[in-house]
Coordinates of C-alpha atoms and ligand atoms in Angstrom, one line a residue:
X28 CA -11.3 3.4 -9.4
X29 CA -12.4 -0.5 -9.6
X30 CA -10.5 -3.4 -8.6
X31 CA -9.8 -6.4 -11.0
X32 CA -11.2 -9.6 -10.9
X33 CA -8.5 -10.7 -9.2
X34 CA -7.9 -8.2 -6.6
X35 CA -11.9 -8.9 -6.0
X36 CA -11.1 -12.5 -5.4
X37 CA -8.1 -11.9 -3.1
X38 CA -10.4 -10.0 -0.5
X39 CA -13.0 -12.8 -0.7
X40 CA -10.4 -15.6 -0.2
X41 CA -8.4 -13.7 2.8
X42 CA -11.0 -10.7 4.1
X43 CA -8.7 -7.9 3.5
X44 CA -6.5 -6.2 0.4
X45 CA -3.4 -4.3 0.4
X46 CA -3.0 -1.6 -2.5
X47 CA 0.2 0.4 -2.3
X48 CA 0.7 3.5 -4.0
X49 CA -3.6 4.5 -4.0
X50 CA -2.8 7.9 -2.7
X51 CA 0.4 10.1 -3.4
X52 CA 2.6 11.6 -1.0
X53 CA 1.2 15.1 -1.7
X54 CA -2.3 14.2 -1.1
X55 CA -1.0 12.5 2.1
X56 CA 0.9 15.6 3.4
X57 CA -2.5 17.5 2.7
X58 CA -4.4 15.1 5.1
X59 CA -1.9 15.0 7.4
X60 CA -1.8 18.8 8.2
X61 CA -5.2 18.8 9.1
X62 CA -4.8 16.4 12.0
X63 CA -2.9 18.6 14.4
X64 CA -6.0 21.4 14.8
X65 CA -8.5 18.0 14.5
X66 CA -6.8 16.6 17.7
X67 CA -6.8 19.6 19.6
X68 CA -10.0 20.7 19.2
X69 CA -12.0 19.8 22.4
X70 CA -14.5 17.4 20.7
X71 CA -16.0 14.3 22.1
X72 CA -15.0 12.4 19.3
X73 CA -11.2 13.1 20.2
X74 CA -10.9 10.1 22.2
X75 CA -7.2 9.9 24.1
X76 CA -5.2 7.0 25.3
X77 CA -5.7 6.2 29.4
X78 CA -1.8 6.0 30.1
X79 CA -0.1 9.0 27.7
X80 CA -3.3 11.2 27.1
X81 CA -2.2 11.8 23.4
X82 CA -5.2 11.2 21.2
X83 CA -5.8 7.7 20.5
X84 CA -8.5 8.1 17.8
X85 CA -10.6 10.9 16.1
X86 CA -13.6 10.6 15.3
X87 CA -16.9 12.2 13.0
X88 CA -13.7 14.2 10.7
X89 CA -16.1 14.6 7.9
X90 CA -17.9 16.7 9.6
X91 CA -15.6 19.0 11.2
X92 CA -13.3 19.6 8.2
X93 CA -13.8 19.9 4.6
X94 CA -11.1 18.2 3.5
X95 CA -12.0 15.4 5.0
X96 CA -15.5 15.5 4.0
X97 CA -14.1 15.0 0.4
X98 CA -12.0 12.7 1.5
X99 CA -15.0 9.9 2.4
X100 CA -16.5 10.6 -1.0
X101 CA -12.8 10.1 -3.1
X102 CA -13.4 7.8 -6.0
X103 CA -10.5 6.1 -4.9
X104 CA -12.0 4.6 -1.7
X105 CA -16.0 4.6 -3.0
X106 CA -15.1 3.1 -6.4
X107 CA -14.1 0.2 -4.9
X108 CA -16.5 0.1 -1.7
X109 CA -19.5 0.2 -4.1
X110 CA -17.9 -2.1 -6.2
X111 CA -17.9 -4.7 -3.9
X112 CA -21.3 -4.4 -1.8
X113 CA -23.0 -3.5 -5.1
X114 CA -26.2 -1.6 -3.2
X115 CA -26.1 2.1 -1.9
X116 CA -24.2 2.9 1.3
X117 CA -23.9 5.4 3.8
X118 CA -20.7 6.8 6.1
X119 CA -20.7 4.7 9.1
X120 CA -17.5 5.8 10.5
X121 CA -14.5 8.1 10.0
X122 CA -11.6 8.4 11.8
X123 CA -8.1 8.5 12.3
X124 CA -6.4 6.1 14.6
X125 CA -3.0 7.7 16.2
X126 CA -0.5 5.7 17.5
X127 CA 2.6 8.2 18.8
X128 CA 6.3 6.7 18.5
X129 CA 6.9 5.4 22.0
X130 CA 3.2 5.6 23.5
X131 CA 0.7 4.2 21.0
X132 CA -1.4 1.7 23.0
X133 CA -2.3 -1.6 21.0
X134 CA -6.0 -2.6 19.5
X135 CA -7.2 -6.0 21.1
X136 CA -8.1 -9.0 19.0
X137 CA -10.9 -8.4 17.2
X138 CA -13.5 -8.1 14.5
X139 CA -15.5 -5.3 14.1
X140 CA -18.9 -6.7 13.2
X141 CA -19.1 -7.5 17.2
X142 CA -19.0 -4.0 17.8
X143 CA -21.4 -2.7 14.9
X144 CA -23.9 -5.6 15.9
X145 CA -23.7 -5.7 20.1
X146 CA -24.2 -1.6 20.3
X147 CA -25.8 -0.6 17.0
X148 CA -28.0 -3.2 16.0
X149 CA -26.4 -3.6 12.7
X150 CA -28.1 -7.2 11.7
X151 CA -24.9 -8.2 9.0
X152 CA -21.9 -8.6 8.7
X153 CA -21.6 -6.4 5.3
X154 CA -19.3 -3.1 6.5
X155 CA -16.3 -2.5 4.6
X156 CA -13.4 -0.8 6.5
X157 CA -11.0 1.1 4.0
X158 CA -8.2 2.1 5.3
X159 CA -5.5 4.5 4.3
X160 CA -2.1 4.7 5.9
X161 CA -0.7 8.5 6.5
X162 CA 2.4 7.0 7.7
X163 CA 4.9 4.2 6.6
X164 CA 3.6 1.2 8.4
X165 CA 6.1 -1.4 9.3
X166 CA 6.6 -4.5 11.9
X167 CA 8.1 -2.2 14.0
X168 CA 5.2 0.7 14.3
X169 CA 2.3 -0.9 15.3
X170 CA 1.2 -2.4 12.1
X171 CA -2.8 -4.3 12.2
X172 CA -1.9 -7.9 12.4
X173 CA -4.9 -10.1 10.1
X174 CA -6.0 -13.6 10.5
X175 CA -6.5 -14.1 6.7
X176 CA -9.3 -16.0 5.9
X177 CA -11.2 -15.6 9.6
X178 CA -13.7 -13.4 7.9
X179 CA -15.3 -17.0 7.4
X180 CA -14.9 -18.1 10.3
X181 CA -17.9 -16.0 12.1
X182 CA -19.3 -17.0 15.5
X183 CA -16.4 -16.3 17.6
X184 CA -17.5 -15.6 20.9
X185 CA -16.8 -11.8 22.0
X186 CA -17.2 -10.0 25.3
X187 CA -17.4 -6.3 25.6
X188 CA -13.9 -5.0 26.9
X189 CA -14.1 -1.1 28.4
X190 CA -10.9 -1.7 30.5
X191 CA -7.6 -2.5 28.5
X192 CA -7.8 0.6 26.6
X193 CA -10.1 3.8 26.5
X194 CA -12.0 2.8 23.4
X195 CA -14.5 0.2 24.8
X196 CA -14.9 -2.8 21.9
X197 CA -16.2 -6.0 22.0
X198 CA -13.3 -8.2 21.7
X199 CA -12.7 -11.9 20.6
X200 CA -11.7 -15.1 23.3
X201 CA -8.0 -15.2 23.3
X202 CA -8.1 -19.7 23.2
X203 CA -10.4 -19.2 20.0
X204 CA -7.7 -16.7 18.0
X205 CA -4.5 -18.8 19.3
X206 CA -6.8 -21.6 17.6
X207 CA -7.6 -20.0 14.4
X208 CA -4.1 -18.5 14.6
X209 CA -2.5 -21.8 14.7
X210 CA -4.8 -23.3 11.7
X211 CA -4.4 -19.9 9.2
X212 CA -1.0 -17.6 10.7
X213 CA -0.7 -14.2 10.7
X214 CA 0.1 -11.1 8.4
X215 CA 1.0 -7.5 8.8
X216 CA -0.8 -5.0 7.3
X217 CA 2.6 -3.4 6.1
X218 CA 3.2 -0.1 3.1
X219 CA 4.4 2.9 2.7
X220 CA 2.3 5.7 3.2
X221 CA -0.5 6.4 0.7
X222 CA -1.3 2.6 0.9
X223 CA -4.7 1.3 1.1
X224 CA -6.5 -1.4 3.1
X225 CA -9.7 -2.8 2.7
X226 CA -11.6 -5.4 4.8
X227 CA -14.0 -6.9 5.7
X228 CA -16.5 -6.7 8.6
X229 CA -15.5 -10.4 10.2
X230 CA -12.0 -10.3 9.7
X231 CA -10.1 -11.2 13.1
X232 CA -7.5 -8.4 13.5
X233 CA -5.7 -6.4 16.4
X234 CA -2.1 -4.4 16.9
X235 CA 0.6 -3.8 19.5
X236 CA 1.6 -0.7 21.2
X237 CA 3.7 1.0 19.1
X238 CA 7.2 1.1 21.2
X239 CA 8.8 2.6 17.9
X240 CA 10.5 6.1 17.2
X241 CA 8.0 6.3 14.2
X242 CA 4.7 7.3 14.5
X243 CA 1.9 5.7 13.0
X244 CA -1.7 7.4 11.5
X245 CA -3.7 5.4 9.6
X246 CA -7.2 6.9 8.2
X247 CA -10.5 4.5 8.7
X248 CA -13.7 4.9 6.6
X249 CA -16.5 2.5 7.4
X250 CA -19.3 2.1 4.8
X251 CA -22.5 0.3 5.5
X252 CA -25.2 -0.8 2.9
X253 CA -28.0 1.7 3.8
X254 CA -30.2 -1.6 3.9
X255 CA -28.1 -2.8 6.8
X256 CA -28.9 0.1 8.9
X257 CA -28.8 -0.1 12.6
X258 CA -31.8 -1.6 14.0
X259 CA -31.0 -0.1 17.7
X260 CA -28.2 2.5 18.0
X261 CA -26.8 3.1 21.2
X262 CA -23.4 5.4 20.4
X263 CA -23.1 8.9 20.2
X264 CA -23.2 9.1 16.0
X265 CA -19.3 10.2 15.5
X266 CA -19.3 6.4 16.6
X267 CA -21.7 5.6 14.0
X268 CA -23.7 8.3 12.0
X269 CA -27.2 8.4 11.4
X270 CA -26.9 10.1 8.6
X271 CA -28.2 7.4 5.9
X272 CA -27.4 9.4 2.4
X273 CA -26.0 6.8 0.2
X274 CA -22.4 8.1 -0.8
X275 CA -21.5 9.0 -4.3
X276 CA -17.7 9.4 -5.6
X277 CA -16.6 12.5 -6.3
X278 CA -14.1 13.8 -9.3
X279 CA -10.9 12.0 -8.5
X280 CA -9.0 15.5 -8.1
X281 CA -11.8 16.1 -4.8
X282 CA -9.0 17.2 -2.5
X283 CA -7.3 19.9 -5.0
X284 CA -10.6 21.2 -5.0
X285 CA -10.1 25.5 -4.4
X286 CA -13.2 25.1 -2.0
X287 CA -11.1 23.2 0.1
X288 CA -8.6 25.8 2.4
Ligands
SIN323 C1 -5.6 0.0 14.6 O1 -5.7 1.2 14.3 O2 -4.5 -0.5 14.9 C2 -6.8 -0.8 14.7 C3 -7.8 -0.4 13.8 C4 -9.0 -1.2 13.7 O3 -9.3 -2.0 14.5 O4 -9.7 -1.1 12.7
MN324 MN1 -11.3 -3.0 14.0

């Protein structure tokens, strides 16, 4: 899969890109009946939430089940990625992050290239994050809330937050977002399930707890040009791999495949 010209210009004017409809419900219900022996495995990438205990991310997935090893190499997802860093990439991260009707604990403001640069060493700002929602996503459910346009921004000062939640992230100075808030507003990453995100490595974000009846899963792949490697890794590698194989799309039928059981 590519993305038109002007889908391509979209993500470069606001940092992210929502396309509904990328994956069908059947392929979602076969991701999603993975996840309940992924998040009860005892696996230090299964990372739960301080106040309920339910898992609040899940981490290294590739590795640990097959499906979802096809799953990072779907044409659907590395069409695009490749498409838009145009140079070879590696799988920096793969998750899924949980958020359980009633419990699910909310992501602090944010961009990710804080994270990937403070404790890996990564020296630009050139990850994609593709997301892809296993649940409906609405207001209600603990949707990511985007500052469009703050991927250009850059510079905003950070500071390394292990307290809030159990996922410690470098997170962004509350005056600055209400500030770029105030200049650009906000939008909800909203879709039905099977919906995909993409965005960028400097793009302010965050979510709420999710104090809905609904749950909400969404699926994260991070992919790094293999030139932008880390220059000084600190995390354990389902946080980000070493592994530096540049990825290649499979057949776009990868998760029908028999192999997979
Ligand atoms: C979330 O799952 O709500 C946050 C994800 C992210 O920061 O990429
Ligand atoms: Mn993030």
């Amino acid at each position: 899969m590519q993305l038109t010209q002007a889908q391509c210009e979209a993500l470069e004017r606001d940092g992210f890109l929502v396309l509904p409809g990328i994956f069908s419900g059947p392929e979602v219900d076969l991701i999603q009946a993975r996840l309940p022996a992924l998040f009860a495995e005892d696996h230090p990438g299964n990372i739960v939430e301080r106040s309920s205990g339910s898992v609040r991310t899940s981490m290294g997935l590739q590795l640990r089940d097959p499906l979802i090893g096809a799953l990072v190499q779907h044409p659907r997802l590395i069409g695009p990625a490749l498409q838009i860093l145009g140079e070879p990439a590696y799988i920096q991260q793969v998750k899924v992050n949980v958020k359980a009707a009633f419990s699910g604990e909310a992501w602090q403001w944010h961009y990710d290239f804080a994270t990937h640069h403070a404790e890996d060493g990564v020296p630009r700002p050139s990850a994609l994050n593709l997301h892809i929602f296993l649940d409906d996503v609405s207001e209600f459910n603990g949707p990511l809330y985007f500052v469009p346009g703050s991927h250009r921004f850059g510079g905003l000062s950070t500071r390394l937050d292990s307290k809030t939640t159990s996922y410690p992230l470098w997170v962004c100075d509350r005056a600055e977002v209400a500030k770029l808030v105030e200049r650009r507003g906000l939008v909800a990453a909203k879709g039905a399930r099977g919906t995909m995100l993409i965005f960028h490595d400097t793009l302010v974000h965050g979510s709420p707890n999710n104090i809905s009846p609904w749950d909400r899963a969404i699926f994260s792949l991070i992919v790094n040009p293999i030139a932008n490697a880390p220059q000084s890794p600190t995390r354990a590698d389902h946080k980000h791999h070493q592994d530096l194989t540049a990825v290649a799309p499979l057949s776009d039928d990868c998760l029908a495949a028999p192999l997979i059981r």
